[in-house]
């Protein structure tokens, strides 16, 4: 029996193409997102498609606060000698499809000392200018996130299937292939892209879930005014939490697999695909 120890063989690992893939992705996302925004904006002029373009809003504010509301504010939140207050009613519209009015109260110290922050109370109001202290679910934000992700995935899948390449991959000489060296069909490419952008769906779901949580600790508007009068300052953790979830998803779903799998991501492995130099 030959017991001679074998010399270790050099293993040729596949290239990660990390920076080329990142650059190609950046080019593609700019092109596809710009095309989607332009198309949706065009169609929104003839159809209410705000659910596809949530966030394109216009806001008009007026200091003409109704007397009944102004009296409640004065009674529930009397000013100290050094404080000044501005009260506005702002109407936010999203491509003229849906409008929501908000009461915004801003109390600051005069003169401003650059240290003490102003207190700001923002609360939605109904058509009769009565405060709505209950939560308003962000359905439009959720629908926007899902629709935008689906359109982006469709664009990437179309240009990645059946031997085609996206603009970015063509510029940086990359191509998506199956692990057996064949070109993926549209179904496989679309599945891969949906999995690729699943962190976007998670982010949209997180934003929607946060919108279901109470913004303030009480639903009594007059009691809420008294809390602000006593120095209450709401902590906005919603945005920080949603972006924290987004960051964790990005690291776990996109960055970490590049380190341990030499260039294949989770969605590459699930769909039996790889990105190769072309």
PDB file of N, CA, C and O in Angstrom, residues 228-253:
ATOM      1  N   UNK A 228     -47.838  67.293  25.984  1.00  0.00           N
ATOM      2  CA  UNK A 228     -46.845  68.131  25.307  1.00  0.00           C
ATOM      3  C   UNK A 228     -46.582  69.402  26.125  1.00  0.00           C
ATOM      4  O   UNK A 228     -45.442  69.881  26.170  1.00  0.00           O
ATOM      5  N   UNK A 229     -47.602  69.927  26.761  1.00  0.00           N
ATOM      6  CA  UNK A 229     -47.438  71.107  27.618  1.00  0.00           C
ATOM      7  C   UNK A 229     -46.488  70.805  28.769  1.00  0.00           C
ATOM      8  O   UNK A 229     -45.707  71.658  29.194  1.00  0.00           O
ATOM      9  N   UNK A 230     -46.483  69.537  29.231  1.00  0.00           N
ATOM     10  CA  UNK A 230     -45.634  69.131  30.351  1.00  0.00           C
ATOM     11  C   UNK A 230     -44.229  68.718  29.920  1.00  0.00           C
ATOM     12  O   UNK A 230     -43.422  68.308  30.753  1.00  0.00           O
ATOM     13  N   UNK A 231     -43.941  68.796  28.615  1.00  0.00           N
ATOM     14  CA  UNK A 231     -42.596  68.508  28.133  1.00  0.00           C
ATOM     15  C   UNK A 231     -42.427  67.188  27.430  1.00  0.00           C
ATOM     16  O   UNK A 231     -41.295  66.776  27.143  1.00  0.00           O
ATOM     17  N   UNK A 232     -43.529  66.511  27.139  1.00  0.00           N
ATOM     18  CA  UNK A 232     -43.427  65.219  26.449  1.00  0.00           C
ATOM     19  C   UNK A 232     -42.863  65.414  25.044  1.00  0.00           C
ATOM     20  O   UNK A 232     -43.276  66.302  24.304  1.00  0.00           O
ATOM     21  N   UNK A 233     -41.909  64.558  24.683  1.00  0.00           N
ATOM     22  CA  UNK A 233     -41.323  64.577  23.344  1.00  0.00           C
ATOM     23  C   UNK A 233     -41.380  63.171  22.772  1.00  0.00           C
ATOM     24  O   UNK A 233     -40.774  62.250  23.329  1.00  0.00           O
ATOM     25  N   UNK A 234     -42.115  62.949  21.681  1.00  0.00           N
ATOM     26  CA  UNK A 234     -42.199  61.593  21.104  1.00  0.00           C
ATOM     27  C   UNK A 234     -40.870  61.167  20.507  1.00  0.00           C
ATOM     28  O   UNK A 234     -40.121  61.990  19.963  1.00  0.00           O
ATOM     29  N   UNK A 235     -40.567  59.903  20.629  1.00  0.00           N
ATOM     30  CA  UNK A 235     -39.352  59.346  20.061  1.00  0.00           C
ATOM     31  C   UNK A 235     -39.708  58.627  18.770  1.00  0.00           C
ATOM     32  O   UNK A 235     -40.541  57.722  18.761  1.00  0.00           O
ATOM     33  N   UNK A 236     -39.089  59.035  17.695  1.00  0.00           N
ATOM     34  CA  UNK A 236     -39.373  58.448  16.389  1.00  0.00           C
ATOM     35  C   UNK A 236     -38.445  57.272  16.151  1.00  0.00           C
ATOM     36  O   UNK A 236     -37.353  57.425  15.611  1.00  0.00           O
ATOM     37  N   UNK A 237     -38.889  56.090  16.604  1.00  0.00           N
ATOM     38  CA  UNK A 237     -38.095  54.894  16.385  1.00  0.00           C
ATOM     39  C   UNK A 237     -38.491  54.156  15.116  1.00  0.00           C
ATOM     40  O   UNK A 237     -37.821  53.217  14.699  1.00  0.00           O
ATOM     41  N   UNK A 238     -39.631  54.542  14.524  1.00  0.00           N
ATOM     42  CA  UNK A 238     -40.129  53.806  13.373  1.00  0.00           C
ATOM     43  C   UNK A 238     -39.154  53.788  12.211  1.00  0.00           C
ATOM     44  O   UNK A 238     -38.832  52.730  11.661  1.00  0.00           O
ATOM     45  N   UNK A 239     -38.647  54.951  11.822  1.00  0.00           N
ATOM     46  CA  UNK A 239     -37.720  55.019  10.702  1.00  0.00           C
ATOM     47  C   UNK A 239     -36.428  54.288  11.011  1.00  0.00           C
ATOM     48  O   UNK A 239     -35.903  53.548  10.169  1.00  0.00           O
ATOM     49  N   UNK A 240     -35.905  54.479  12.227  1.00  0.00           N
ATOM     50  CA  UNK A 240     -34.662  53.813  12.605  1.00  0.00           C
ATOM     51  C   UNK A 240     -34.829  52.299  12.584  1.00  0.00           C
ATOM     52  O   UNK A 240     -33.944  51.568  12.107  1.00  0.00           O
ATOM     53  N   UNK A 241     -35.961  51.801  13.078  1.00  0.00           N
ATOM     54  CA  UNK A 241     -36.187  50.358  13.100  1.00  0.00           C
ATOM     55  C   UNK A 241     -36.283  49.788  11.694  1.00  0.00           C
ATOM     56  O   UNK A 241     -35.712  48.732  11.401  1.00  0.00           O
ATOM     57  N   UNK A 242     -37.014  50.473  10.823  1.00  0.00           N
ATOM     58  CA  UNK A 242     -37.192  49.957   9.469  1.00  0.00           C
ATOM     59  C   UNK A 242     -35.870  49.924   8.720  1.00  0.00           C
ATOM     60  O   UNK A 242     -35.581  48.951   8.010  1.00  0.00           O
ATOM     61  N   UNK A 243     -35.037  50.955   8.870  1.00  0.00           N
ATOM     62  CA  UNK A 243     -33.746  50.950   8.193  1.00  0.00           C
ATOM     63  C   UNK A 243     -32.770  49.977   8.833  1.00  0.00           C
ATOM     64  O   UNK A 243     -31.875  49.443   8.155  1.00  0.00           O
ATOM     65  N   UNK A 244     -32.921  49.701  10.125  1.00  0.00           N
ATOM     66  CA  UNK A 244     -32.094  48.674  10.769  1.00  0.00           C
ATOM     67  C   UNK A 244     -32.430  47.307  10.179  1.00  0.00           C
ATOM     68  O   UNK A 244     -31.525  46.510   9.879  1.00  0.00           O
ATOM     69  N   UNK A 245     -33.726  47.028  10.005  1.00  0.00           N
ATOM     70  CA  UNK A 245     -34.138  45.774   9.382  1.00  0.00           C
ATOM     71  C   UNK A 245     -33.591  45.674   7.966  1.00  0.00           C
ATOM     72  O   UNK A 245     -33.100  44.628   7.520  1.00  0.00           O
ATOM     73  N   UNK A 246     -33.656  46.779   7.235  1.00  0.00           N
ATOM     74  CA  UNK A 246     -33.134  46.820   5.864  1.00  0.00           C
ATOM     75  C   UNK A 246     -31.637  46.512   5.840  1.00  0.00           C
ATOM     76  O   UNK A 246     -31.159  45.739   5.014  1.00  0.00           O
ATOM     77  N   UNK A 247     -30.876  47.107   6.744  1.00  0.00           N
ATOM     78  CA  UNK A 247     -29.430  46.887   6.787  1.00  0.00           C
ATOM     79  C   UNK A 247     -29.098  45.443   7.090  1.00  0.00           C
ATOM     80  O   UNK A 247     -28.221  44.834   6.449  1.00  0.00           O
ATOM     81  N   UNK A 248     -29.775  44.860   8.082  1.00  0.00           N
ATOM     82  CA  UNK A 248     -29.542  43.460   8.422  1.00  0.00           C
ATOM     83  C   UNK A 248     -29.863  42.558   7.237  1.00  0.00           C
ATOM     84  O   UNK A 248     -29.130  41.610   6.927  1.00  0.00           O
ATOM     85  N   UNK A 249     -30.962  42.856   6.538  1.00  0.00           N
ATOM     86  CA  UNK A 249     -31.350  42.041   5.386  1.00  0.00           C
ATOM     87  C   UNK A 249     -30.311  42.129   4.271  1.00  0.00           C
ATOM     88  O   UNK A 249     -29.976  41.115   3.639  1.00  0.00           O
ATOM     89  N   UNK A 250     -29.803  43.324   4.036  1.00  0.00           N
ATOM     90  CA  UNK A 250     -28.796  43.509   2.986  1.00  0.00           C
ATOM     91  C   UNK A 250     -27.535  42.720   3.297  1.00  0.00           C
ATOM     92  O   UNK A 250     -26.984  42.012   2.445  1.00  0.00           O
ATOM     93  N   UNK A 251     -27.063  42.830   4.538  1.00  0.00           N
ATOM     94  CA  UNK A 251     -25.835  42.124   4.922  1.00  0.00           C
ATOM     95  C   UNK A 251     -26.035  40.618   4.852  1.00  0.00           C
ATOM     96  O   UNK A 251     -25.197  39.880   4.317  1.00  0.00           O
ATOM     97  N   UNK A 252     -27.154  40.130   5.398  1.00  0.00           N
ATOM     98  CA  UNK A 252     -27.379  38.693   5.454  1.00  0.00           C
ATOM     99  C   UNK A 252     -27.691  38.093   4.089  1.00  0.00           C
ATOM    100  O   UNK A 252     -27.281  36.964   3.785  1.00  0.00           O
ATOM    101  N   UNK A 253     -28.394  38.823   3.238  1.00  0.00           N
ATOM    102  CA  UNK A 253     -28.882  38.271   1.977  1.00  0.00           C
ATOM    103  C   UNK A 253     -27.929  38.492   0.823  1.00  0.00           C
ATOM    104  O   UNK A 253     -27.854  37.671  -0.093  1.00  0.00           O
TER     105      UNK A 253
END
